[in-house]
Coordinates of C-alpha atoms in Angstrom, one line a residue:
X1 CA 0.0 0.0 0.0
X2 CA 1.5 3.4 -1.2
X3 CA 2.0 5.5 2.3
X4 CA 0.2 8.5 0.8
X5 CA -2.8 6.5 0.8
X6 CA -2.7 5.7 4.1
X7 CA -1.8 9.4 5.1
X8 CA -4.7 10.6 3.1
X9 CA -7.2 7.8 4.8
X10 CA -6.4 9.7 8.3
X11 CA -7.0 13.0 6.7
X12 CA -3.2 13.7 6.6
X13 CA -1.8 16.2 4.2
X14 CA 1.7 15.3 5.0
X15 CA 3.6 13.0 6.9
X16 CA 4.2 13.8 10.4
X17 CA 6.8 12.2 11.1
X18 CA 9.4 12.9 7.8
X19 CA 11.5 15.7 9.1
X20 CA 15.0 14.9 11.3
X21 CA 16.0 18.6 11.4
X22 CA 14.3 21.5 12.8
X23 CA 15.8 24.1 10.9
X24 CA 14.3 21.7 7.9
X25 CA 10.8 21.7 9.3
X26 CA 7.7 23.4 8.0
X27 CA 5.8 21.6 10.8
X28 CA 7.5 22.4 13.0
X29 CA 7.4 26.4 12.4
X30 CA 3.6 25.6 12.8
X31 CA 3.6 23.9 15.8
X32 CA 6.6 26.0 17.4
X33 CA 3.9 28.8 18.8
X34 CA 1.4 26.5 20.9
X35 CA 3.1 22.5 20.7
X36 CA 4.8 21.2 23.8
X37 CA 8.2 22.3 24.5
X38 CA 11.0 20.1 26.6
X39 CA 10.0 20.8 30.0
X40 CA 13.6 22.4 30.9
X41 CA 12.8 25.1 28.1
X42 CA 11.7 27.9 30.9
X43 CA 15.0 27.2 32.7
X44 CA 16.8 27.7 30.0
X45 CA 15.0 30.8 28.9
X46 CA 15.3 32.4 32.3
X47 CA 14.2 35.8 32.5
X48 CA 14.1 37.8 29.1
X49 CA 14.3 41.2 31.1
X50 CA 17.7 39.9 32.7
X51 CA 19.3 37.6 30.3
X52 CA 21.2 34.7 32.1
X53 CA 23.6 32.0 30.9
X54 CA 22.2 28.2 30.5
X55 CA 24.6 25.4 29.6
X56 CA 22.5 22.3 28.1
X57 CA 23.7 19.1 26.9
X58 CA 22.2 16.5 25.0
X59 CA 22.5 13.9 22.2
X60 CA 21.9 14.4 18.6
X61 CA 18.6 14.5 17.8
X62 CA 17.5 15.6 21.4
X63 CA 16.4 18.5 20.3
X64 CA 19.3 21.1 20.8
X65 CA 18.8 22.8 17.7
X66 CA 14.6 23.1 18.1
X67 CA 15.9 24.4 21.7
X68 CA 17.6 27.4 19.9
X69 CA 15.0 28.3 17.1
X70 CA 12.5 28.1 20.2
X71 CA 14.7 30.9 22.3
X72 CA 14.4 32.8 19.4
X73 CA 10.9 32.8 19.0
X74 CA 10.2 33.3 22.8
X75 CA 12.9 36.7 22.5
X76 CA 10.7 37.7 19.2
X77 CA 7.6 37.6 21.2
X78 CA 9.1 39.3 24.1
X79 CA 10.1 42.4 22.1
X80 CA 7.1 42.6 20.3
X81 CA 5.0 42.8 23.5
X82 CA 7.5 45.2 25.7
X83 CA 9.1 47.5 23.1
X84 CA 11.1 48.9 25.6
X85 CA 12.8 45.8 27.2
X86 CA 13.7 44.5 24.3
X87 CA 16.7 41.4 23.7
X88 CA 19.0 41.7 21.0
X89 CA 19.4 37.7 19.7
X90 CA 23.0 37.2 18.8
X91 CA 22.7 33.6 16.7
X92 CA 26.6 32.2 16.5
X93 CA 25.8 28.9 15.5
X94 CA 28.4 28.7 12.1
X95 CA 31.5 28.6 13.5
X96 CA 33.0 27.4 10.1
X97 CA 33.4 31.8 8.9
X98 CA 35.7 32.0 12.6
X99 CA 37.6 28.6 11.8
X100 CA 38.2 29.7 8.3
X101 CA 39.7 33.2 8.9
X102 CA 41.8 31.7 11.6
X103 CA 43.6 29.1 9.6
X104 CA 44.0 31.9 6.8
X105 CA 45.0 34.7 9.2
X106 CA 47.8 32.4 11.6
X107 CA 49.1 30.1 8.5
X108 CA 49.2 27.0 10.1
X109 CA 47.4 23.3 10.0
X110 CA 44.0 23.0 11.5
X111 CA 45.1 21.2 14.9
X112 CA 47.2 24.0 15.4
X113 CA 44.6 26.7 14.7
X114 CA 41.8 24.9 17.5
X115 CA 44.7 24.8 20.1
X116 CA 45.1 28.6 19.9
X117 CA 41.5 29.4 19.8
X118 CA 41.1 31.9 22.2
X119 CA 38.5 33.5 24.4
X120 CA 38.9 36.3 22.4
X121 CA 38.6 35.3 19.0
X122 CA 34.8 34.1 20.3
X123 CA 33.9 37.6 21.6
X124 CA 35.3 39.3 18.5
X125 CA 33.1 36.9 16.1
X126 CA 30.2 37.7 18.6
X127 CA 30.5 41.0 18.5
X128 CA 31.1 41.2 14.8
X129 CA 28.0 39.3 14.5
X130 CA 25.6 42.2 16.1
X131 CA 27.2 45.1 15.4
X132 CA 26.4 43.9 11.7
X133 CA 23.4 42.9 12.6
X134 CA 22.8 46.2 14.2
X135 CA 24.2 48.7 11.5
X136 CA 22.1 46.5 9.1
X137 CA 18.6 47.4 10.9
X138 CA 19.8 51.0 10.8
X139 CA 20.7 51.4 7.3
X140 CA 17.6 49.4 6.1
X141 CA 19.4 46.6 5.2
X142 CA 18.3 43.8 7.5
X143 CA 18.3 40.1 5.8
X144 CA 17.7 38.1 9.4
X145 CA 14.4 37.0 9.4
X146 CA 14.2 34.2 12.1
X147 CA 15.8 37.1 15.0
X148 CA 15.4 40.5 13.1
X149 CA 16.3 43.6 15.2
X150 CA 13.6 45.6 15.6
X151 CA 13.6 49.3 16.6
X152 CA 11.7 52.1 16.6
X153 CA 10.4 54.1 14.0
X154 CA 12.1 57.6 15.0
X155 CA 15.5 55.7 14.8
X156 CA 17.3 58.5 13.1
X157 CA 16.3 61.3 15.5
X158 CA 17.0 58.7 18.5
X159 CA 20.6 58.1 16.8
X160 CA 21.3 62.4 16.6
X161 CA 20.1 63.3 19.7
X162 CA 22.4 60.4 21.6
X163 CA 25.5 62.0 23.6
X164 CA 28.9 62.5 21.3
X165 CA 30.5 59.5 23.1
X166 CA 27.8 57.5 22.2
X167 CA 27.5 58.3 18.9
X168 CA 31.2 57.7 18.7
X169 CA 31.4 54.5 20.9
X170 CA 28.8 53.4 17.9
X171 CA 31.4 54.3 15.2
X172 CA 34.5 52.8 16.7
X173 CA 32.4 49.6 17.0
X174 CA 31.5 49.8 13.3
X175 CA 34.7 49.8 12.3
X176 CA 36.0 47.0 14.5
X177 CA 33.6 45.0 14.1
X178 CA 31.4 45.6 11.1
X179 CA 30.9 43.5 8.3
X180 CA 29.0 44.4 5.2
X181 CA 27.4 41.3 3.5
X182 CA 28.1 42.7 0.2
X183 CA 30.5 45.5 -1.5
X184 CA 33.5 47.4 0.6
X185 CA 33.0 49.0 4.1
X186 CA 34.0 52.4 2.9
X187 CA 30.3 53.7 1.5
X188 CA 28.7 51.7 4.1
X189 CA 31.0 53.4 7.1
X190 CA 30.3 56.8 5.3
X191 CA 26.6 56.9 5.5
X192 CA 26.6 55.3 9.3
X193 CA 28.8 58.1 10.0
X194 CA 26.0 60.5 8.4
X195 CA 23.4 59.3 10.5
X196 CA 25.4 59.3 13.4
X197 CA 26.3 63.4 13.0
X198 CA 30.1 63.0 13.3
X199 CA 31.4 64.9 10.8
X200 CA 31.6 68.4 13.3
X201 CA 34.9 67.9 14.5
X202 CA 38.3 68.1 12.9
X203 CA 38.8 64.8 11.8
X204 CA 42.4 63.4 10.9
X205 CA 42.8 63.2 7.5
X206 CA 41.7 67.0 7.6
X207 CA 45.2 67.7 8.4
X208 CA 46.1 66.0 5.0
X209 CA 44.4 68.8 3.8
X210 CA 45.5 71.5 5.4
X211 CA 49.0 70.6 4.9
X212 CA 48.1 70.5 0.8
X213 CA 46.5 73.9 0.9
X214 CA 49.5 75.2 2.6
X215 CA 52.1 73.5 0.6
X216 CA 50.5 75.1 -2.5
X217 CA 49.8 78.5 -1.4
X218 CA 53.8 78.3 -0.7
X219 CA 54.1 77.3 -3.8
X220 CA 51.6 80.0 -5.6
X221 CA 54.3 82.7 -3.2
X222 CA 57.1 81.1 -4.3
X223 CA 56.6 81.9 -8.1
X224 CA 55.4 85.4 -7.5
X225 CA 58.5 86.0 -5.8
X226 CA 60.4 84.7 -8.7
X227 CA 58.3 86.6 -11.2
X228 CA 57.4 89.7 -9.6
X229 CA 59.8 93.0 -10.0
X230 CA 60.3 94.8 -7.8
X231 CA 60.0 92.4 -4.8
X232 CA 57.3 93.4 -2.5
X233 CA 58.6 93.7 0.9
X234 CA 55.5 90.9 2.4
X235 CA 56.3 88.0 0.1
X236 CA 59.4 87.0 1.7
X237 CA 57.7 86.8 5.0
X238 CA 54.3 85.0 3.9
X239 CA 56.8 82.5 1.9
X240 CA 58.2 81.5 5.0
X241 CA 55.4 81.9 6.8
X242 CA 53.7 79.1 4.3
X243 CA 56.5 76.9 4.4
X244 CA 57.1 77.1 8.2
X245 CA 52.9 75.7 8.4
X246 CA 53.5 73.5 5.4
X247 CA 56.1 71.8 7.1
X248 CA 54.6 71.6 10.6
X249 CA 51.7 70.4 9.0
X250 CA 53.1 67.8 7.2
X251 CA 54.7 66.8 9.8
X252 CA 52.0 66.9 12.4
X253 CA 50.1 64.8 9.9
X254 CA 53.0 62.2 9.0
X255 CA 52.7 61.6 12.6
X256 CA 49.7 60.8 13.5
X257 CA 49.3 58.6 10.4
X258 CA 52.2 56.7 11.7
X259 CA 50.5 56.3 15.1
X260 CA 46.9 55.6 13.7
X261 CA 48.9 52.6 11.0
X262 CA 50.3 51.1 14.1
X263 CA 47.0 51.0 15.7
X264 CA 45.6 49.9 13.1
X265 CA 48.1 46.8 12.5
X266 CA 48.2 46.0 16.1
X267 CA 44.5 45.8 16.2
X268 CA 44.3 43.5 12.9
X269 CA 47.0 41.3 14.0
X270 CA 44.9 40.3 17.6
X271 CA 41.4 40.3 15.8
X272 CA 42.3 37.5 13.4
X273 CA 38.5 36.4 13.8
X274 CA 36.9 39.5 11.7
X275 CA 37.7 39.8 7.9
X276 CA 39.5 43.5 8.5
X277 CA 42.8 44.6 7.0
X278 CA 44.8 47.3 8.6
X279 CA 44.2 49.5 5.7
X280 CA 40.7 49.6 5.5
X281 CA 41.0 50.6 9.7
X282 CA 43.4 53.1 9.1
X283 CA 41.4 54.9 6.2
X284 CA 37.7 54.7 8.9
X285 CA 39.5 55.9 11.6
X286 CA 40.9 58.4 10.4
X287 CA 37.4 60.0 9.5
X288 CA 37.4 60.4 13.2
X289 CA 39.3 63.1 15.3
X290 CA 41.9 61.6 17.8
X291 CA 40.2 63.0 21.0
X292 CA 37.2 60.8 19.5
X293 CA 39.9 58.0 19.3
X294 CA 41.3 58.8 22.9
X295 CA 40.3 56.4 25.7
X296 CA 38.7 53.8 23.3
X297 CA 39.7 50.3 24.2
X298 CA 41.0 48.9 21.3
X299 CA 41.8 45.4 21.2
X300 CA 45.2 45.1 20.8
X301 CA 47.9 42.8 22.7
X302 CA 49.3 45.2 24.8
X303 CA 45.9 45.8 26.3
X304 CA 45.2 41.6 26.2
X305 CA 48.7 40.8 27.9
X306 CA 47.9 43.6 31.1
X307 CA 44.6 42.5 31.1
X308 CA 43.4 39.7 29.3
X309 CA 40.6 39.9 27.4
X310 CA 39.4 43.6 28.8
X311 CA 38.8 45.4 26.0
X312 CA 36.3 42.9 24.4
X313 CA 34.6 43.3 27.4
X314 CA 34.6 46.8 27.8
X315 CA 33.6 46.6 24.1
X316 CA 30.6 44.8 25.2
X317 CA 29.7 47.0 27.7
X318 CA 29.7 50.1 25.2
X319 CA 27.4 48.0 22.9
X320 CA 24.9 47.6 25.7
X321 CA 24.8 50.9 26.4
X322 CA 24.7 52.2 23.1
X323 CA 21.5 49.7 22.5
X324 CA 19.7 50.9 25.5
X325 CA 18.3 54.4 23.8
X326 CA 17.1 51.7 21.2
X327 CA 15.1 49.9 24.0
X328 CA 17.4 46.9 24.1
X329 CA 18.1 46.2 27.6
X330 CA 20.5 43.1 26.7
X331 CA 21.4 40.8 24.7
X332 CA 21.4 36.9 24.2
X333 CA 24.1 34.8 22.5
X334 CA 23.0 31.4 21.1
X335 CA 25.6 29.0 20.7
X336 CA 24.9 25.5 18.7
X337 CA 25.9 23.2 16.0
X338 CA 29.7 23.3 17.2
X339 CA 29.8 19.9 16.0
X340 CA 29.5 20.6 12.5
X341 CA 32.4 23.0 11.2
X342 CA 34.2 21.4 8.4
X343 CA 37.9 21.6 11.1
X344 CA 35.9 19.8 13.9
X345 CA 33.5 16.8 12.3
X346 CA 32.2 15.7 15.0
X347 CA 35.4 15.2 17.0
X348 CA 35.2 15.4 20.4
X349 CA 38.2 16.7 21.4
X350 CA 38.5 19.4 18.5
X351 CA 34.9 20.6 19.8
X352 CA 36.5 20.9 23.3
X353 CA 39.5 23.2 21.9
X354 CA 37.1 25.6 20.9
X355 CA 34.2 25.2 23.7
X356 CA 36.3 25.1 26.2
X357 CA 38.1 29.3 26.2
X358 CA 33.9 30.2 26.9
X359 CA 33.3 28.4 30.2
X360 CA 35.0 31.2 32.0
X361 CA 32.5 32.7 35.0
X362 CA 33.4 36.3 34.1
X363 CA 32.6 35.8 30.2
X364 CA 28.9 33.6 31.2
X365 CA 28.2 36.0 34.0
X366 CA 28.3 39.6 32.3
X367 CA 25.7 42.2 33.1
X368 CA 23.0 42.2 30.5
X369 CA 24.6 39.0 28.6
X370 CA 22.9 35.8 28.2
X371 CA 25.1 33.1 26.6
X372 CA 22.9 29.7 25.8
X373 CA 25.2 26.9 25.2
X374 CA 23.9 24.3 23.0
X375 CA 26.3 21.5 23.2
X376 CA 26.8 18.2 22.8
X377 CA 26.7 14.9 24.7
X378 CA 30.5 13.9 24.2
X379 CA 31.7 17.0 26.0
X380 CA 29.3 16.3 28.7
X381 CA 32.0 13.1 29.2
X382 CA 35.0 15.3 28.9
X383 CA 33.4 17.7 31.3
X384 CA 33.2 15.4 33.9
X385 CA 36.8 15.0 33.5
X386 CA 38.6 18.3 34.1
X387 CA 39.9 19.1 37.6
X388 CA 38.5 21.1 40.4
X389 CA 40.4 24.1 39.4
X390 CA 38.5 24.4 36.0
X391 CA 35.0 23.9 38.1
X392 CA 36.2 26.8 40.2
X393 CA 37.5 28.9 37.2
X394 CA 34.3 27.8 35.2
X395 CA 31.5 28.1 38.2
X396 CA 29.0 26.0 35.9
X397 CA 27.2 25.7 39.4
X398 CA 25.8 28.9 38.3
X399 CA 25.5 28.9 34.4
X400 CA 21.7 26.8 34.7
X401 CA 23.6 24.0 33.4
X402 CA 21.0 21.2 32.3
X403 CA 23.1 18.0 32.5
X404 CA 21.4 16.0 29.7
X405 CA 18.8 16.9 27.7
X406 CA 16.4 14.0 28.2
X407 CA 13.0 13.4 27.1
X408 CA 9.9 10.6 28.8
X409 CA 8.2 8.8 27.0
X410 CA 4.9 10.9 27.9
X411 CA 6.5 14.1 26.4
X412 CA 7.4 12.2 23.3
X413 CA 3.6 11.1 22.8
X414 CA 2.4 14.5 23.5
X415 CA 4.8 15.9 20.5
X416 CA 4.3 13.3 18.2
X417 CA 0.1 14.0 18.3
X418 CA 1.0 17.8 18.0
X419 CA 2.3 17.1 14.8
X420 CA -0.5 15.0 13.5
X421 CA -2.4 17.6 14.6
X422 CA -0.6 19.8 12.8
X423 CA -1.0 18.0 9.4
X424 CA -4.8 17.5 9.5
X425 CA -6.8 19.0 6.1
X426 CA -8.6 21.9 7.0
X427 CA -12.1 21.2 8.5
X428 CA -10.6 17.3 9.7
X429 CA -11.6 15.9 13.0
X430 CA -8.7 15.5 15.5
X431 CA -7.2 12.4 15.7
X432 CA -4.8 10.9 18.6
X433 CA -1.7 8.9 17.9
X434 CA -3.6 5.7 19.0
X435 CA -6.0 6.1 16.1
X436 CA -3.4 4.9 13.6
X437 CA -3.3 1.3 15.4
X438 CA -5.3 -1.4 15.9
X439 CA -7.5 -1.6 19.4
X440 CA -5.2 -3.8 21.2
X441 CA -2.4 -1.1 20.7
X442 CA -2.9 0.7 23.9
X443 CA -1.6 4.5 24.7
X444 CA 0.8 2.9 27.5
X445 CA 2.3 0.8 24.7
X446 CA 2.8 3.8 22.5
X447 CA 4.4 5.6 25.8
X448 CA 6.8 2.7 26.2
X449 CA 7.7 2.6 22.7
X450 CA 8.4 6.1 22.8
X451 CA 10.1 6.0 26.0
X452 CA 12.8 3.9 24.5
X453 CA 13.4 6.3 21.8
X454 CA 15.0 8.8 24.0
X455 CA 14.6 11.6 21.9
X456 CA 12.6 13.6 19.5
X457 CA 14.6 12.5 16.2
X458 CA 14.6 8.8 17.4
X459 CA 11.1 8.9 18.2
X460 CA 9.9 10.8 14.4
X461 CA 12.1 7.7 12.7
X462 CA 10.6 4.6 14.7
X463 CA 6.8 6.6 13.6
X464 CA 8.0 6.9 10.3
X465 CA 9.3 3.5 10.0
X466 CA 6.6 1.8 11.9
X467 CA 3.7 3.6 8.9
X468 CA 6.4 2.3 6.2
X469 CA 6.4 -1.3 7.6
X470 CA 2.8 -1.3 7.9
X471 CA 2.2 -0.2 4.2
X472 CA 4.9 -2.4 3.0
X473 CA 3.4 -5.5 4.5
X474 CA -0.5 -4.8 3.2
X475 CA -1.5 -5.5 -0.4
X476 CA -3.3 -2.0 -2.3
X477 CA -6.1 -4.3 -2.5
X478 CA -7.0 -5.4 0.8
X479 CA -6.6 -1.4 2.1
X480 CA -6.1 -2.2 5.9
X481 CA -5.3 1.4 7.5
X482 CA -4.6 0.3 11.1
X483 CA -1.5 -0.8 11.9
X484 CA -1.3 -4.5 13.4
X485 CA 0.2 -4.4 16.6
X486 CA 3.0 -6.9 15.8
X487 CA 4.1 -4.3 12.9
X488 CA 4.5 -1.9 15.9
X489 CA 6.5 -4.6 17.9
X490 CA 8.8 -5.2 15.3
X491 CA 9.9 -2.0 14.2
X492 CA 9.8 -0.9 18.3
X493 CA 12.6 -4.0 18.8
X494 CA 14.6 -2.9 15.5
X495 CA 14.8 0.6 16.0
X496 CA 15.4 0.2 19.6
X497 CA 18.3 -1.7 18.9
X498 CA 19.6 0.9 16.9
X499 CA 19.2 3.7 19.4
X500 CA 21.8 1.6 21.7
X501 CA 23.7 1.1 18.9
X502 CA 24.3 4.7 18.3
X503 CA 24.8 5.6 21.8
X504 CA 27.5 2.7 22.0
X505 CA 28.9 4.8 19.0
X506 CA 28.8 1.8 16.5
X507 CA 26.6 3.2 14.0
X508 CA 26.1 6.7 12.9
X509 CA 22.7 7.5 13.2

């Protein structure tokens, strides 16, 4: 029997149980609103006016990544219904962009590349990651539609009317971290710069300027001087008046550029984690005036070796007080999917070279910063491993940590018949899961089945597999659309074997 004719029998448009990836999932953006959730979801949300770190673990197909896209449906709801309290979502789940820069920017072989990764190169890729987002939303550009940044509708006037050194804590931020999806950062810097009103002051290349002007009114006085007869008695002394400022200029100028390159290199070679050369920073800071630049902490590894890792957080702080005239009142980071980077695949201890520099208690606990750490089972094993002095240094007593992301066998049921709910034809009378089986297949059977599953993915494949089975085994002919309960024990034994199977790592799903 073909299986679409037993899905339309049950008034089923589609089948329930087809998807294994929730980014993949049309049902599951219809169900994500009102279905059940894992019943650790409120403890990992925590509080959306405070943001707070979580630290969850689980196995693939526990539903990590459904975990994510539900934060950042809860933070979208949130900001809708308090406008002024609203979360900025900060989505680093591709670390591949970071890995890739890294190997380019330090020249070595991947293994060498994870066991440098720093705490810093994470906060620079986070902060890269919304201050684009951000100077997207303000220049009209936005592209993220699952966490889009909303603000208000008098953004421009907000933007003007914010003090000077927020305006140019915005600015410095842009052209750290800033990274325009498409074309050079010049234009784009130029017409942030517009909006943000800081083009009153002197900046630095004005003195570029200057010293041109002079140099060629020197010159304009130096060939009257030579043409003019008889000499008039000022020319001598504007001519040296002009070359004196000329010079002065120039070398005022000369410099500063040297001081601003060197700034500019230093700061390129100790954010290898954002595509920025040292000349494009040179050339956007220089459109500010060096009292602007005075007193900004700029990454650099003089700062990093007296204080490790300050500036990125002083960096943060700016960008949460910048945000706040806005109406954001923090901002949530959501880490996932560090399994799949084309350097890690999957290997456990490559994962824990680059997990490992953000457990640190002063990066998790930041004012106003919720970090949500999706992670994976295996470094729930290598966890368990490290030594009291990383416990201390880590304080995961604190971070909300959710040990292993487990499901019952109830919740399971429950999410499985939200889904054939979901994929009902209009007008269809609801349906429970126990509808598909024969009498003798009880509910407590189905919870049992389920149970052994462990997991939402492992759960939607023995379904699946148990409606294939069933329409393999009966003839077109004979049209029998409820499923035999010795169908449902066979497939329950098979796919539970499988289930151990994976977790005793010898097969791959």
């Amino acid at each position: 029997m073909n299986i679409e004719t037993f899905l339309r029998h049950h008034q089923l448009q589609e089948n329930p149980f087809g998807a294994e990836e929730a980014r993949h999932d049309p049902i599951f953006d219809r169900i994500a609103a009102s279905g059940p959730s894992h019943p650790d979801f409120a403890k990992v949300l925590g509080r959306l006016d405070k943001p707070a770190t979580a630290v969850v673990f689980g196995e693939k197909g526990s539903g990590k990544t459904a975990l994510r896209l539900l934060l950042g449906r809860a933070v979208a709801q949130h900001n809708r219904e308090h406008p002024d309290q609203r979360v900025l979502v900060v989505a680093y789940d591709d670390l591949n962009p970071v890995l890739d820069l890294l190997l380019r920017a330090r020249r070595q072989n991947a293994q060498a590349v994870l066991d440098r990764f720093r705490l810093e190169d994470h906060q620079d890729a986070i902060l890269s990651l919304a201050v684009t987002k951000l100077v997207n939303a303000i220049l009209g550009r936005s592209t993220d539609s699952q966490e889009p940044v909303e603000l208000p509708d008098e953004v421009d006037q907000i933007l003007r009317s914010m003090p000077r050194q927020t305006r140019v804590d915005w600015a410095v931020l842009a052209a750290l971290y800033d990274q325009p999806p498409t074309g050079s950062l010049e234009p784009r810097w130029e017409r942030l710069r517009r909006k943000l009103r800081l083009h009153w002051r002197v900046p630095m290349s004005a003195w570029r300027y200057a010293a041109t002007a002079c140099t060629i009114l020197a010159a304009g006085l130096a060939l009257a001087l030579w043409w003019m007869d008889p000499d008039p008695i000022w020319l001598a002394p504007a001519l040296g008046l002009a070359l004196a400022a000329a010079v002065l200029l120039w070398g005022f100028w000369a410099w500063r550029h040297a001081q601003l390159w060197r700034l500019s290199r230093q700061i390129r070679r100790d954010m290898p984690a954002v595509q920025r050369s040292a000349s494009e920073l040179r050339r956007v800071l220089m459109d500010l005036s060096w009292a602007d630049l005075a007193r900004q902490p700029f990454p650099t590894a003089s700062t990093s070796g007296r204080w490790p890792g300050d500036a990125r957080y002083q960096l943060t702080r700016r960008l949460l007080d910048a945000l706040r005239p806005l109406g954001y009142v923090g901002m949530i980071i959501l880490v996932d999917r560090v399994d799949e980077p084309t350097l890690i695949s999957g290997d456990p201890d490559r994962m824990k070279a680059v997990v490992w520099p953000m457990l640190d208690n002063k990066f998790l606990q930041q004012q106003g910063v919720g970090v949500k750490l999706l992670l994976p089972i295996e470094l729930r094993h290598l966890l368990h491993r490290e030594s009291a002095r990383f416990f201390q240094e880590a304080r995961l007593d604190k971070q909300n940590m959710i040990d292993r992301l487990t499901w019952s066998g109830v919740t399971l049921y429950d999410l499985c018949t939200s889904r054939l709910h979901a994929c009902l034809a209009p007008g269809a009378e609801p349906i429970a899961l126990t509808d598909l089986f024969e009498p003798d297949v009880t509910r407590a059977m189905l919870v049992d089945a389920l149970d052994q599953m462990h997991q939402p993915r492992d759960a939607f494949k023995f379904l699946y597999a148990v409606i294939q089975e069933h329409c393999r085994l009966v003839p077109e002919e004979e049209a029998r659309f409820k499923i035999a309960r010795l169908t449902l024990e066979s497939v329950r034994r098979a796919q539970s074997q499988r289930v151990q199977e994976l977790y005793r790592g010898l097969t791959p799903s």
